[in-house]
mmCIF file of C-alpha atoms in Angstrom:
data_model
loop_
_atom_site.group_PDB
_atom_site.id
_atom_site.type_symbol
_atom_site.label_atom_id
_atom_site.label_comp_id
_atom_site.label_asym_id
_atom_site.label_seq_id
_atom_site.Cartn_x
_atom_site.Cartn_y
_atom_site.Cartn_z
ATOM 1 C CA MET A 1 85.646 37.196 -69.506
ATOM 2 C CA LYS A 2 88.559 36.694 -71.890
ATOM 3 C CA THR A 3 87.972 40.153 -73.380
ATOM 4 C CA VAL A 4 88.091 41.948 -70.032
ATOM 5 C CA PRO A 5 91.503 43.636 -69.761
ATOM 6 C CA GLY A 6 93.277 43.259 -66.460
ATOM 7 C CA LEU A 7 91.028 40.443 -65.260
ATOM 8 C CA ASP A 8 92.787 38.602 -62.431
ATOM 9 C CA ARG A 9 92.027 35.109 -63.703
ATOM 10 C CA LEU A 10 93.917 33.387 -60.883
ATOM 11 C CA LEU A 11 91.779 35.135 -58.258
ATOM 12 C CA LEU A 12 88.591 34.269 -60.128
ATOM 13 C CA LEU A 13 89.616 30.641 -60.597
ATOM 14 C CA ALA A 14 90.487 30.280 -56.898
ATOM 15 C CA VAL A 15 87.095 31.685 -55.870
ATOM 16 C CA VAL A 16 85.221 29.408 -58.287
ATOM 17 C CA ALA A 17 87.222 26.388 -57.093
ATOM 18 C CA LEU A 18 86.457 27.191 -53.445
ATOM 19 C CA SER A 19 82.758 27.573 -54.269
ATOM 20 C CA VAL A 20 82.632 24.232 -56.104
ATOM 21 C CA ILE A 21 84.442 22.449 -53.272
ATOM 22 C CA GLY A 22 82.111 24.149 -50.812
ATOM 23 C CA CYS A 23 79.044 22.821 -52.642
ATOM 24 C CA VAL A 24 80.419 19.266 -52.438
ATOM 25 C CA LEU A 25 81.286 19.604 -48.740
ATOM 26 C CA VAL A 26 77.853 21.036 -47.912
ATOM 27 C CA TRP A 27 76.268 18.161 -49.828
ATOM 28 C CA SER A 28 78.301 15.625 -47.880
ATOM 29 C CA ALA A 29 77.520 17.287 -44.540
ATOM 30 C CA THR A 30 73.748 17.305 -45.132
ATOM 31 C CA SER A 31 72.973 14.315 -47.374
ATOM 32 C CA ALA A 32 72.563 11.931 -44.426
ATOM 33 C CA ARG A 33 70.688 14.455 -42.259
ATOM 34 C CA ALA A 34 67.013 13.796 -42.905
ATOM 35 C CA ASP A 35 66.150 16.231 -40.102
ATOM 36 C CA LEU A 36 67.684 19.023 -42.211
ATOM 37 C CA THR A 37 66.852 17.940 -45.748
ATOM 38 C CA GLY A 38 63.334 16.623 -45.251
ATOM 39 C CA GLY A 39 64.330 13.405 -46.971
ATOM 40 C CA ASP A 40 65.949 14.977 -50.047
ATOM 41 C CA PRO A 41 69.733 14.339 -49.842
ATOM 42 C CA ARG A 42 70.409 17.002 -52.503
ATOM 43 C CA ALA A 43 68.293 19.748 -50.934
ATOM 44 C CA TYR A 44 71.179 21.784 -49.519
ATOM 45 C CA LEU A 45 73.361 21.104 -52.544
ATOM 46 C CA GLN A 46 70.731 22.656 -54.797
ATOM 47 C CA LYS A 47 70.312 25.636 -52.491
ATOM 48 C CA GLN A 48 74.057 26.229 -52.324
ATOM 49 C CA ILE A 49 74.401 26.012 -56.102
ATOM 50 C CA ILE A 50 71.754 28.727 -56.379
ATOM 51 C CA ASN A 51 73.641 30.827 -53.798
ATOM 52 C CA VAL A 52 76.862 30.474 -55.800
ATOM 53 C CA ALA A 53 75.118 31.312 -59.088
ATOM 54 C CA ILE A 54 73.551 34.468 -57.638
ATOM 55 C CA GLY A 55 76.869 35.401 -56.042
ATOM 56 C CA LEU A 56 78.735 35.033 -59.340
ATOM 57 C CA GLY A 57 76.089 37.185 -60.994
ATOM 58 C CA LEU A 58 76.660 39.921 -58.397
ATOM 59 C CA LEU A 59 80.421 39.554 -58.934
ATOM 60 C CA VAL A 60 80.048 40.166 -62.674
ATOM 61 C CA VAL A 61 77.828 43.205 -62.106
ATOM 62 C CA VAL A 62 80.393 44.859 -59.819
ATOM 63 C CA LEU A 63 83.272 43.846 -62.105
ATOM 64 C CA MET A 64 81.699 45.516 -65.130
ATOM 65 C CA THR A 65 80.464 48.632 -63.297
ATOM 66 C CA ASP A 66 82.259 51.895 -64.078
ATOM 67 C CA HIS A 67 84.622 52.627 -61.185
ATOM 68 C CA ARG A 68 83.148 56.107 -60.748
ATOM 69 C CA TRP A 69 79.806 54.568 -59.839
ATOM 70 C CA VAL A 70 81.468 52.372 -57.242
ATOM 71 C CA ARG A 71 82.552 55.478 -55.334
ATOM 72 C CA ILE A 72 79.215 57.197 -55.857
ATOM 73 C CA VAL A 73 77.163 54.334 -54.402
ATOM 74 C CA ALA A 74 79.581 53.673 -51.510
ATOM 75 C CA PRO A 75 77.745 56.015 -49.070
ATOM 76 C CA LEU A 76 74.408 54.454 -50.073
ATOM 77 C CA VAL A 77 75.761 50.947 -49.411
ATOM 78 C CA TYR A 78 77.005 52.051 -45.996
ATOM 79 C CA LEU A 79 73.691 53.685 -45.041
ATOM 80 C CA ALA A 80 71.746 50.668 -46.305
ATOM 81 C CA SER A 81 73.833 48.360 -44.119
ATOM 82 C CA ILE A 82 73.152 50.545 -41.073
ATOM 83 C CA GLY A 83 69.443 50.442 -41.877
ATOM 84 C CA GLY A 84 69.553 46.654 -42.151
ATOM 85 C CA LEU A 85 71.300 46.330 -38.793
ATOM 86 C CA VAL A 86 68.685 48.570 -37.149
ATOM 87 C CA LEU A 87 65.872 46.556 -38.712
ATOM 88 C CA VAL A 88 67.306 43.267 -37.514
ATOM 89 C CA LEU A 89 67.375 44.561 -33.934
ATOM 90 C CA THR A 90 63.736 45.660 -34.111
ATOM 91 C CA MET A 91 62.119 42.889 -36.147
ATOM 92 C CA GLY A 92 64.791 40.224 -36.678
ATOM 93 C CA SER A 93 64.617 36.520 -35.938
ATOM 94 C CA VAL A 94 66.706 34.810 -33.279
ATOM 95 C CA VAL A 95 68.893 31.968 -34.598
ATOM 96 C CA ASN A 96 71.392 30.167 -32.343
ATOM 97 C CA GLY A 97 71.027 32.805 -29.655
ATOM 98 C CA SER A 98 71.640 35.869 -31.849
ATOM 99 C CA LYS A 99 69.064 38.233 -33.321
ATOM 100 C CA SER A 100 70.935 38.476 -36.609
ATOM 101 C CA TRP A 101 68.447 37.480 -39.300
ATOM 102 C CA LEU A 102 65.725 39.203 -41.308
ATOM 103 C CA MET A 103 63.059 37.028 -42.883
ATOM 104 C CA VAL A 104 62.095 38.348 -46.322
ATOM 105 C CA GLY A 105 59.529 36.090 -47.922
ATOM 106 C CA GLY A 106 61.028 32.625 -47.786
ATOM 107 C CA MET A 107 64.598 33.950 -47.538
ATOM 108 C CA SER A 108 66.667 34.745 -44.471
ATOM 109 C CA ILE A 109 69.131 37.634 -44.758
ATOM 110 C CA GLN A 110 71.972 38.412 -42.357
ATOM 111 C CA PRO A 111 72.697 42.176 -42.641
ATOM 112 C CA SER A 112 75.901 41.912 -40.597
ATOM 113 C CA GLU A 113 77.560 40.035 -43.486
ATOM 114 C CA PHE A 114 76.994 42.984 -45.806
ATOM 115 C CA ALA A 115 78.129 45.391 -43.071
ATOM 116 C CA LYS A 116 81.686 44.018 -43.459
ATOM 117 C CA LEU A 117 81.803 45.161 -47.081
ATOM 118 C CA ALA A 118 80.047 48.431 -46.239
ATOM 119 C CA VAL A 119 82.642 49.313 -43.595
ATOM 120 C CA VAL A 120 85.521 48.495 -45.972
ATOM 121 C CA ILE A 121 84.250 50.684 -48.807
ATOM 122 C CA GLY A 122 83.170 53.391 -46.340
ATOM 123 C CA MET A 123 86.682 53.580 -44.925
ATOM 124 C CA ALA A 124 88.173 53.495 -48.427
ATOM 125 C CA LEU A 125 85.965 56.379 -49.577
ATOM 126 C CA VAL A 126 86.823 58.561 -46.566
ATOM 127 C CA VAL A 127 90.564 57.921 -46.899
ATOM 128 C CA ALA A 128 90.434 58.688 -50.619
ATOM 129 C CA GLU A 129 88.448 61.893 -50.163
ATOM 130 C CA ARG A 130 90.664 63.179 -47.351
ATOM 131 C CA SER A 131 93.932 62.289 -49.076
ATOM 132 C CA GLU A 132 93.171 63.838 -52.462
ATOM 133 C CA GLY A 133 94.745 67.237 -52.789
ATOM 134 C CA ARG A 134 96.801 66.879 -49.609
ATOM 135 C CA ARG A 135 100.535 67.279 -49.625
ATOM 136 C CA ARG A 136 101.222 65.135 -46.598
ATOM 137 C CA GLY A 137 100.995 61.357 -46.694
ATOM 138 C CA ARG A 138 100.971 60.581 -42.957
ATOM 139 C CA ILE A 139 97.705 59.601 -41.401
ATOM 140 C CA GLY A 140 96.499 61.988 -38.718
ATOM 141 C CA LEU A 141 94.573 61.592 -35.499
ATOM 142 C CA GLY A 142 91.480 63.068 -37.129
ATOM 143 C CA ASP A 143 91.638 60.401 -39.847
ATOM 144 C CA VAL A 144 91.829 57.597 -37.284
ATOM 145 C CA VAL A 145 88.931 58.979 -35.245
ATOM 146 C CA LEU A 146 86.751 59.344 -38.336
ATOM 147 C CA LEU A 147 87.513 55.839 -39.543
ATOM 148 C CA LEU A 148 86.801 54.400 -36.097
ATOM 149 C CA LEU A 149 83.490 56.254 -36.084
ATOM 150 C CA ILE A 150 82.568 54.783 -39.465
ATOM 151 C CA ALA A 151 83.329 51.284 -38.203
ATOM 152 C CA GLY A 152 82.000 51.918 -34.701
ATOM 153 C CA VAL A 153 78.348 52.523 -35.599
ATOM 154 C CA PRO A 154 77.762 49.129 -37.268
ATOM 155 C CA ALA A 155 80.059 47.453 -34.728
ATOM 156 C CA VAL A 156 77.851 48.563 -31.831
ATOM 157 C CA LEU A 157 74.703 47.445 -33.636
ATOM 158 C CA ILE A 158 76.280 44.051 -34.351
ATOM 159 C CA LEU A 159 77.388 43.660 -30.733
ATOM 160 C CA LEU A 160 73.821 44.328 -29.582
ATOM 161 C CA GLN A 161 72.498 41.321 -31.543
ATOM 162 C CA PRO A 162 74.889 39.921 -30.120
ATOM 163 C CA ASP A 163 77.038 38.576 -32.990
ATOM 164 C CA LEU A 164 80.494 38.263 -31.477
ATOM 165 C CA GLY A 165 82.038 36.473 -34.461
ATOM 166 C CA THR A 166 81.193 39.215 -36.963
ATOM 167 C CA MET A 167 82.247 41.814 -34.401
ATOM 168 C CA LEU A 168 85.707 40.227 -34.146
ATOM 169 C CA VAL A 169 86.063 40.010 -37.947
ATOM 170 C CA LEU A 170 85.056 43.648 -38.302
ATOM 171 C CA SER A 171 87.515 44.728 -35.606
ATOM 172 C CA ALA A 172 90.370 42.792 -37.188
ATOM 173 C CA THR A 173 89.548 44.299 -40.588
ATOM 174 C CA VAL A 174 89.598 47.853 -39.254
ATOM 175 C CA PHE A 175 92.811 47.242 -37.310
ATOM 176 C CA GLY A 176 94.465 45.737 -40.395
ATOM 177 C CA VAL A 177 93.502 48.673 -42.606
ATOM 178 C CA LEU A 178 94.766 51.204 -40.064
ATOM 179 C CA ALA A 179 98.045 49.306 -39.752
ATOM 180 C CA ALA A 180 98.475 49.120 -43.530
ATOM 181 C CA MET A 181 97.780 52.838 -43.827
ATOM 182 C CA GLY A 182 100.828 53.633 -41.744
ATOM 183 C CA THR A 183 99.105 54.440 -38.445
ATOM 184 C CA PRO A 184 101.747 54.991 -35.719
ATOM 185 C CA ARG A 185 102.431 51.875 -33.693
ATOM 186 C CA ARG A 186 101.645 53.524 -30.374
ATOM 187 C CA TRP A 187 98.162 54.355 -31.633
ATOM 188 C CA LEU A 188 97.669 50.774 -32.776
ATOM 189 C CA ALA A 189 98.814 49.544 -29.368
ATOM 190 C CA LEU A 190 96.262 51.831 -27.707
ATOM 191 C CA LEU A 191 93.548 50.568 -30.047
ATOM 192 C CA GLY A 192 94.472 46.973 -29.240
ATOM 193 C CA ALA A 193 94.363 47.664 -25.517
ATOM 194 C CA GLY A 194 91.057 49.462 -25.955
ATOM 195 C CA GLY A 195 89.639 46.458 -27.801
ATOM 196 C CA VAL A 196 90.630 44.090 -25.008
ATOM 197 C CA ALA A 197 89.133 46.463 -22.458
ATOM 198 C CA GLY A 198 85.951 46.616 -24.541
ATOM 199 C CA VAL A 199 85.613 42.827 -24.532
ATOM 200 C CA VAL A 200 86.104 42.703 -20.772
ATOM 201 C CA ALA A 201 83.540 45.465 -20.328
ATOM 202 C CA ALA A 202 81.046 43.659 -22.592
ATOM 203 C CA VAL A 203 81.394 40.466 -20.557
ATOM 204 C CA THR A 204 81.155 42.333 -17.266
ATOM 205 C CA ALA A 205 78.120 44.357 -18.353
ATOM 206 C CA GLY A 206 76.271 41.249 -19.500
ATOM 207 C CA VAL A 207 76.126 42.285 -23.173
ATOM 208 C CA LEU A 208 77.212 38.809 -24.244
ATOM 209 C CA GLU A 209 74.941 35.835 -23.786
ATOM 210 C CA ASP A 210 75.865 33.166 -21.247
ATOM 211 C CA TYR A 211 76.594 30.601 -23.972
ATOM 212 C CA GLN A 212 79.087 33.006 -25.601
ATOM 213 C CA VAL A 213 80.946 33.479 -22.335
ATOM 214 C CA ASP A 214 80.907 29.708 -21.795
ATOM 215 C CA ARG A 215 82.519 29.210 -25.211
ATOM 216 C CA PHE A 216 85.438 31.408 -24.237
ATOM 217 C CA LEU A 217 85.821 29.569 -20.953
ATOM 218 C CA ALA A 218 85.731 26.245 -22.825
ATOM 219 C CA PHE A 219 88.417 27.544 -25.194
ATOM 220 C CA ILE A 220 90.661 28.382 -22.239
ATOM 221 C CA ASP A 221 89.973 24.995 -20.623
ATOM 222 C CA PRO A 222 88.658 22.435 -23.179
ATOM 223 C CA ASP A 223 87.957 19.880 -20.450
ATOM 224 C CA LEU A 224 85.778 22.292 -18.485
ATOM 225 C CA ASP A 225 82.492 21.230 -20.116
ATOM 226 C CA PRO A 226 83.094 18.567 -22.821
ATOM 227 C CA ARG A 227 79.363 17.772 -23.148
ATOM 228 C CA GLY A 228 78.243 21.405 -23.117
ATOM 229 C CA ALA A 229 80.139 24.471 -24.288
ATOM 230 C CA GLY A 230 83.151 22.402 -25.319
ATOM 231 C CA TYR A 231 81.164 19.802 -27.263
ATOM 232 C CA ASN A 232 81.436 21.501 -30.685
ATOM 233 C CA VAL A 233 85.200 21.842 -30.557
ATOM 234 C CA GLU A 234 85.700 18.335 -29.176
ATOM 235 C CA GLN A 235 83.667 16.746 -31.988
ATOM 236 C CA ALA A 236 85.298 18.970 -34.613
ATOM 237 C CA ARG A 237 88.782 17.949 -33.510
ATOM 238 C CA ILE A 238 87.802 14.280 -33.582
ATOM 239 C CA ALA A 239 86.468 14.682 -37.128
ATOM 240 C CA VAL A 240 89.608 16.418 -38.389
ATOM 241 C CA GLY A 241 91.815 13.857 -36.629
ATOM 242 C CA ASN A 242 89.936 11.001 -38.282
ATOM 243 C CA GLY A 243 91.005 12.168 -41.719
ATOM 244 C CA GLY A 244 94.683 11.376 -41.527
ATOM 245 C CA MET A 245 96.671 12.121 -44.678
ATOM 246 C CA PHE A 246 94.144 11.316 -47.421
ATOM 247 C CA GLY A 247 90.834 11.183 -45.557
ATOM 248 C CA GLN A 248 88.082 8.612 -45.285
ATOM 249 C CA GLY A 249 86.619 9.488 -48.682
ATOM 250 C CA LEU A 250 83.758 11.770 -49.715
ATOM 251 C CA PHE A 251 80.436 10.831 -48.082
ATOM 252 C CA ASN A 252 82.256 8.293 -45.892
ATOM 253 C CA GLY A 253 83.314 10.367 -42.878
ATOM 254 C CA SER A 254 82.196 8.619 -39.698
ATOM 255 C CA GLN A 255 81.629 11.813 -37.701
ATOM 256 C CA THR A 256 80.008 13.539 -40.662
ATOM 257 C CA ARG A 257 77.629 10.700 -41.548
ATOM 258 C CA SER A 258 76.637 10.335 -37.888
ATOM 259 C CA GLY A 259 75.900 14.045 -37.510
ATOM 260 C CA PHE A 260 78.070 14.393 -34.416
ATOM 261 C CA VAL A 261 79.483 17.803 -35.405
ATOM 262 C CA PRO A 262 76.889 20.579 -34.906
ATOM 263 C CA GLU A 263 76.395 23.168 -37.662
ATOM 264 C CA GLN A 264 78.741 21.184 -39.897
ATOM 265 C CA HIS A 265 77.417 22.588 -43.179
ATOM 266 C CA THR A 266 77.894 26.180 -41.990
ATOM 267 C CA ASP A 267 80.406 27.139 -39.293
ATOM 268 C CA PHE A 268 82.183 23.758 -39.132
ATOM 269 C CA VAL A 269 82.297 22.854 -42.817
ATOM 270 C CA PHE A 270 86.109 22.648 -42.671
ATOM 271 C CA THR A 271 85.769 19.504 -40.547
ATOM 272 C CA VAL A 272 84.152 17.745 -43.520
ATOM 273 C CA ALA A 273 87.243 18.486 -45.607
ATOM 274 C CA GLY A 274 89.526 17.373 -42.784
ATOM 275 C CA GLU A 275 87.723 14.074 -42.182
ATOM 276 C CA GLU A 276 86.804 13.067 -45.724
ATOM 277 C CA LEU A 277 89.652 14.599 -47.758
ATOM 278 C CA GLY A 278 92.374 14.430 -45.119
ATOM 279 C CA LEU A 279 95.383 16.671 -44.725
ATOM 280 C CA VAL A 280 95.842 16.834 -48.498
ATOM 281 C CA GLY A 281 92.286 17.996 -49.210
ATOM 282 C CA ALA A 282 92.160 20.406 -46.272
ATOM 283 C CA GLY A 283 95.568 21.746 -47.308
ATOM 284 C CA LEU A 284 94.253 22.381 -50.826
ATOM 285 C CA LEU A 285 91.370 24.356 -49.341
ATOM 286 C CA ILE A 286 93.782 26.480 -47.300
ATOM 287 C CA ALA A 287 96.036 26.944 -50.348
ATOM 288 C CA LEU A 288 93.103 28.266 -52.417
ATOM 289 C CA LEU A 289 92.206 30.691 -49.628
ATOM 290 C CA GLY A 290 95.869 31.735 -49.569
ATOM 291 C CA ILE A 291 95.715 32.495 -53.300
ATOM 292 C CA VAL A 292 92.677 34.725 -52.750
ATOM 293 C CA LEU A 293 94.527 36.667 -50.023
ATOM 294 C CA TRP A 294 97.702 36.900 -52.117
ATOM 295 C CA ARG A 295 95.854 38.276 -55.140
ATOM 296 C CA ALA A 296 93.906 40.762 -52.998
ATOM 297 C CA LEU A 297 97.127 42.100 -51.483
ATOM 298 C CA ARG A 298 98.736 42.129 -54.917
ATOM 299 C CA ILE A 299 95.878 44.229 -56.286
ATOM 300 C CA ALA A 300 96.214 46.615 -53.337
ATOM 301 C CA GLN A 301 99.943 46.917 -53.997
ATOM 302 C CA ARG A 302 99.687 47.559 -57.729
ATOM 303 C CA THR A 303 96.901 50.137 -57.920
ATOM 304 C CA ASP A 304 97.687 53.857 -57.686
ATOM 305 C CA ASP A 305 94.094 54.680 -56.719
ATOM 306 C CA VAL A 306 93.756 55.346 -52.982
ATOM 307 C CA PHE A 307 90.148 54.155 -52.820
ATOM 308 C CA GLY A 308 91.042 50.903 -54.557
ATOM 309 C CA ARG A 309 94.136 50.392 -52.441
ATOM 310 C CA VAL A 310 92.341 50.765 -49.114
ATOM 311 C CA ALA A 311 89.368 48.694 -50.271
ATOM 312 C CA ALA A 312 91.560 45.836 -51.521
ATOM 313 C CA ALA A 313 93.626 45.811 -48.318
ATOM 314 C CA GLY A 314 90.452 45.838 -46.219
ATOM 315 C CA ILE A 315 88.971 42.914 -48.127
ATOM 316 C CA ALA A 316 92.220 40.967 -47.684
ATOM 317 C CA CYS A 317 92.116 41.598 -43.910
ATOM 318 C CA TRP A 318 88.458 40.572 -43.803
ATOM 319 C CA PHE A 319 88.919 37.304 -45.693
ATOM 320 C CA GLY A 320 92.194 36.505 -43.944
ATOM 321 C CA PHE A 321 90.992 36.867 -40.379
ATOM 322 C CA GLN A 322 87.616 35.242 -41.026
ATOM 323 C CA ALA A 323 89.245 32.197 -42.631
ATOM 324 C CA PHE A 324 91.752 31.957 -39.779
ATOM 325 C CA GLN A 325 88.987 32.272 -37.181
ATOM 326 C CA ASN A 326 86.798 29.640 -38.843
ATOM 327 C CA ILE A 327 89.550 27.071 -39.404
ATOM 328 C CA GLY A 328 91.058 27.855 -36.007
ATOM 329 C CA MET A 329 87.857 27.064 -34.121
ATOM 330 C CA CYS A 330 87.592 23.754 -36.018
ATOM 331 C CA LEU A 331 91.109 22.892 -34.813
ATOM 332 C CA GLY A 332 90.576 24.165 -31.272
ATOM 333 C CA ILE A 333 93.094 27.023 -31.509
ATOM 334 C CA MET A 334 90.421 29.756 -31.610
ATOM 335 C CA PRO A 335 87.211 30.146 -29.607
ATOM 336 C CA VAL A 336 83.903 29.205 -31.235
ATOM 337 C CA THR A 337 82.277 32.405 -32.473
ATOM 338 C CA GLY A 338 80.147 31.234 -35.374
ATOM 339 C CA VAL A 339 81.678 32.750 -38.528
ATOM 340 C CA PRO A 340 81.427 31.079 -41.960
ATOM 341 C CA LEU A 341 84.368 29.980 -44.084
ATOM 342 C CA PRO A 342 84.413 32.370 -47.090
ATOM 343 C CA PHE A 343 83.024 30.807 -50.307
ATOM 344 C CA VAL A 344 82.767 27.365 -48.667
ATOM 345 C CA SER A 345 80.199 27.458 -45.853
ATOM 346 C CA TYR A 346 76.506 27.142 -46.648
ATOM 347 C CA GLY A 347 74.565 30.412 -46.665
ATOM 348 C CA GLY A 348 73.392 33.108 -49.028
ATOM 349 C CA SER A 349 74.292 36.295 -47.146
ATOM 350 C CA SER A 350 77.926 35.345 -46.621
ATOM 351 C CA MET A 351 78.269 34.116 -50.218
ATOM 352 C CA PHE A 352 76.704 37.255 -51.698
ATOM 353 C CA ALA A 353 78.800 39.658 -49.589
ATOM 354 C CA SER A 354 82.012 37.744 -50.352
ATOM 355 C CA MET A 355 81.297 37.616 -54.091
ATOM 356 C CA LEU A 356 80.527 41.345 -54.135
ATOM 357 C CA ALA A 357 83.895 41.932 -52.475
ATOM 358 C CA VAL A 358 85.690 39.800 -55.085
ATOM 359 C CA GLY A 359 83.859 41.687 -57.824
ATOM 360 C CA LEU A 360 85.248 44.906 -56.363
ATOM 361 C CA LEU A 361 88.750 43.421 -56.292
ATOM 362 C CA LEU A 362 88.461 42.437 -59.948
ATOM 363 C CA ASN A 363 87.098 45.888 -60.779
ATOM 364 C CA ILE A 364 90.114 47.524 -59.139
ATOM 365 C CA SER A 365 92.456 45.161 -61.009
ATOM 366 C CA ARG A 366 90.760 45.974 -64.320
ATOM 367 C CA ARG A 367 90.929 49.717 -63.659
ATOM 368 C CA THR A 368 94.637 49.455 -62.827
ATOM 369 C CA ALA A 369 95.342 47.655 -66.107
ATOM 370 C CA GLU A 370 93.391 50.254 -68.093
ATOM 371 C CA ALA A 371 95.197 53.211 -66.503
ATOM 372 C CA PRO A 372 97.949 54.777 -68.643
ATOM 373 C CA ALA A 373 101.394 53.552 -67.685
ATOM 374 C CA ALA A 374 102.480 57.113 -66.984
ATOM 375 C CA ARG A 375 100.026 57.352 -64.097
ATOM 376 C CA LEU A 376 101.391 54.310 -62.293
ATOM 377 C CA GLN A 377 103.638 55.235 -59.378
ATOM 378 C CA PRO A 378 105.881 53.090 -57.174
ATOM 379 C CA THR A 379 103.990 51.732 -54.215
ATOM 380 C CA SER A 380 105.048 53.023 -50.805
ATOM 381 C CA ARG A 381 104.755 51.013 -47.635
ATOM 382 C CA ALA A 382 101.729 53.011 -46.519
ATOM 383 C CA LEU A 383 98.366 52.771 -48.239
ATOM 384 C CA VAL A 384 98.071 56.546 -48.568
ATOM 385 C CA PRO A 385 100.932 57.748 -50.804
ATOM 386 C CA ALA A 386 102.699 60.997 -50.097
ATOM 387 C CA ARG A 387 101.519 63.786 -52.371
#
């Protein structure tokens, strides 16, 4: 990698560090759980190492791909994600109340994870195509409608599973991209109001499962059902509180070793860091995630390519909101929606989609460095520069 010009080494190092820490946390969360590991304490560690290795391989492939091919395959990636979401609704497996998984051989694939990346690059491609050759830089109503349509198709399919967590991440990503593109504030306010109305309508129409509604009620009133819908958050907060400043030590967390926190190796993996590594260790995890977001926004700011700029900003919104949602539900400041912590939680689909996104970020950074200095233009506040 030393010979790759423009390689954002800090971004790559932060991602690798998060992945390594994630492997250790997953190992700690599962090593004492014979019901999960079948008696092999390293079973999930080995699986997660394989997930990381495959993810890094995908990252390198995207990094080294000619940028012209990235734009060419973007529509195919989007259509493939739609196909996967349709398949999961017709022949998917139900896990934790959501029909979100496809079983392929001995592997389980979650198409909604790849839909996040597909929506980002789909929006980036449309913005780039519509902005090239235009004299005006302001985003129009037609642009907003088209982008909402691109995001709306997979969003509806995801809501039908129902996968509320991914739906919220996707909505936040789209809203963030539209805001960064310079969409008028009144339109954003209308979109926000429409989103709230959509959630109310989904609850009223019975689209959401009862347990999902109960989670929101438990978030509003944590004492409403401490042994039911509020159990996950209650145990997660106890685990994080046990850690203190420096934690109880790896593999020594009382809540973690006892298995009191449900789904601790996936959705609640941050509680392992909080309990066993304390405020210092959990803070390091957050700092590494902050570096990833900073470098993504920096790449978006520096590139003069519209496709790259929108894609990088979309990935930053995706990672930022998903990390906030995951850590927030572990601390009780966000409702439980079941989203993984990027690069840290156990799981192949999330790891692969996130690594592909980082590969695209590194590709954009490399392309920016290779571009002649004369082509670089000052960055405006909006993602789509005036022509």
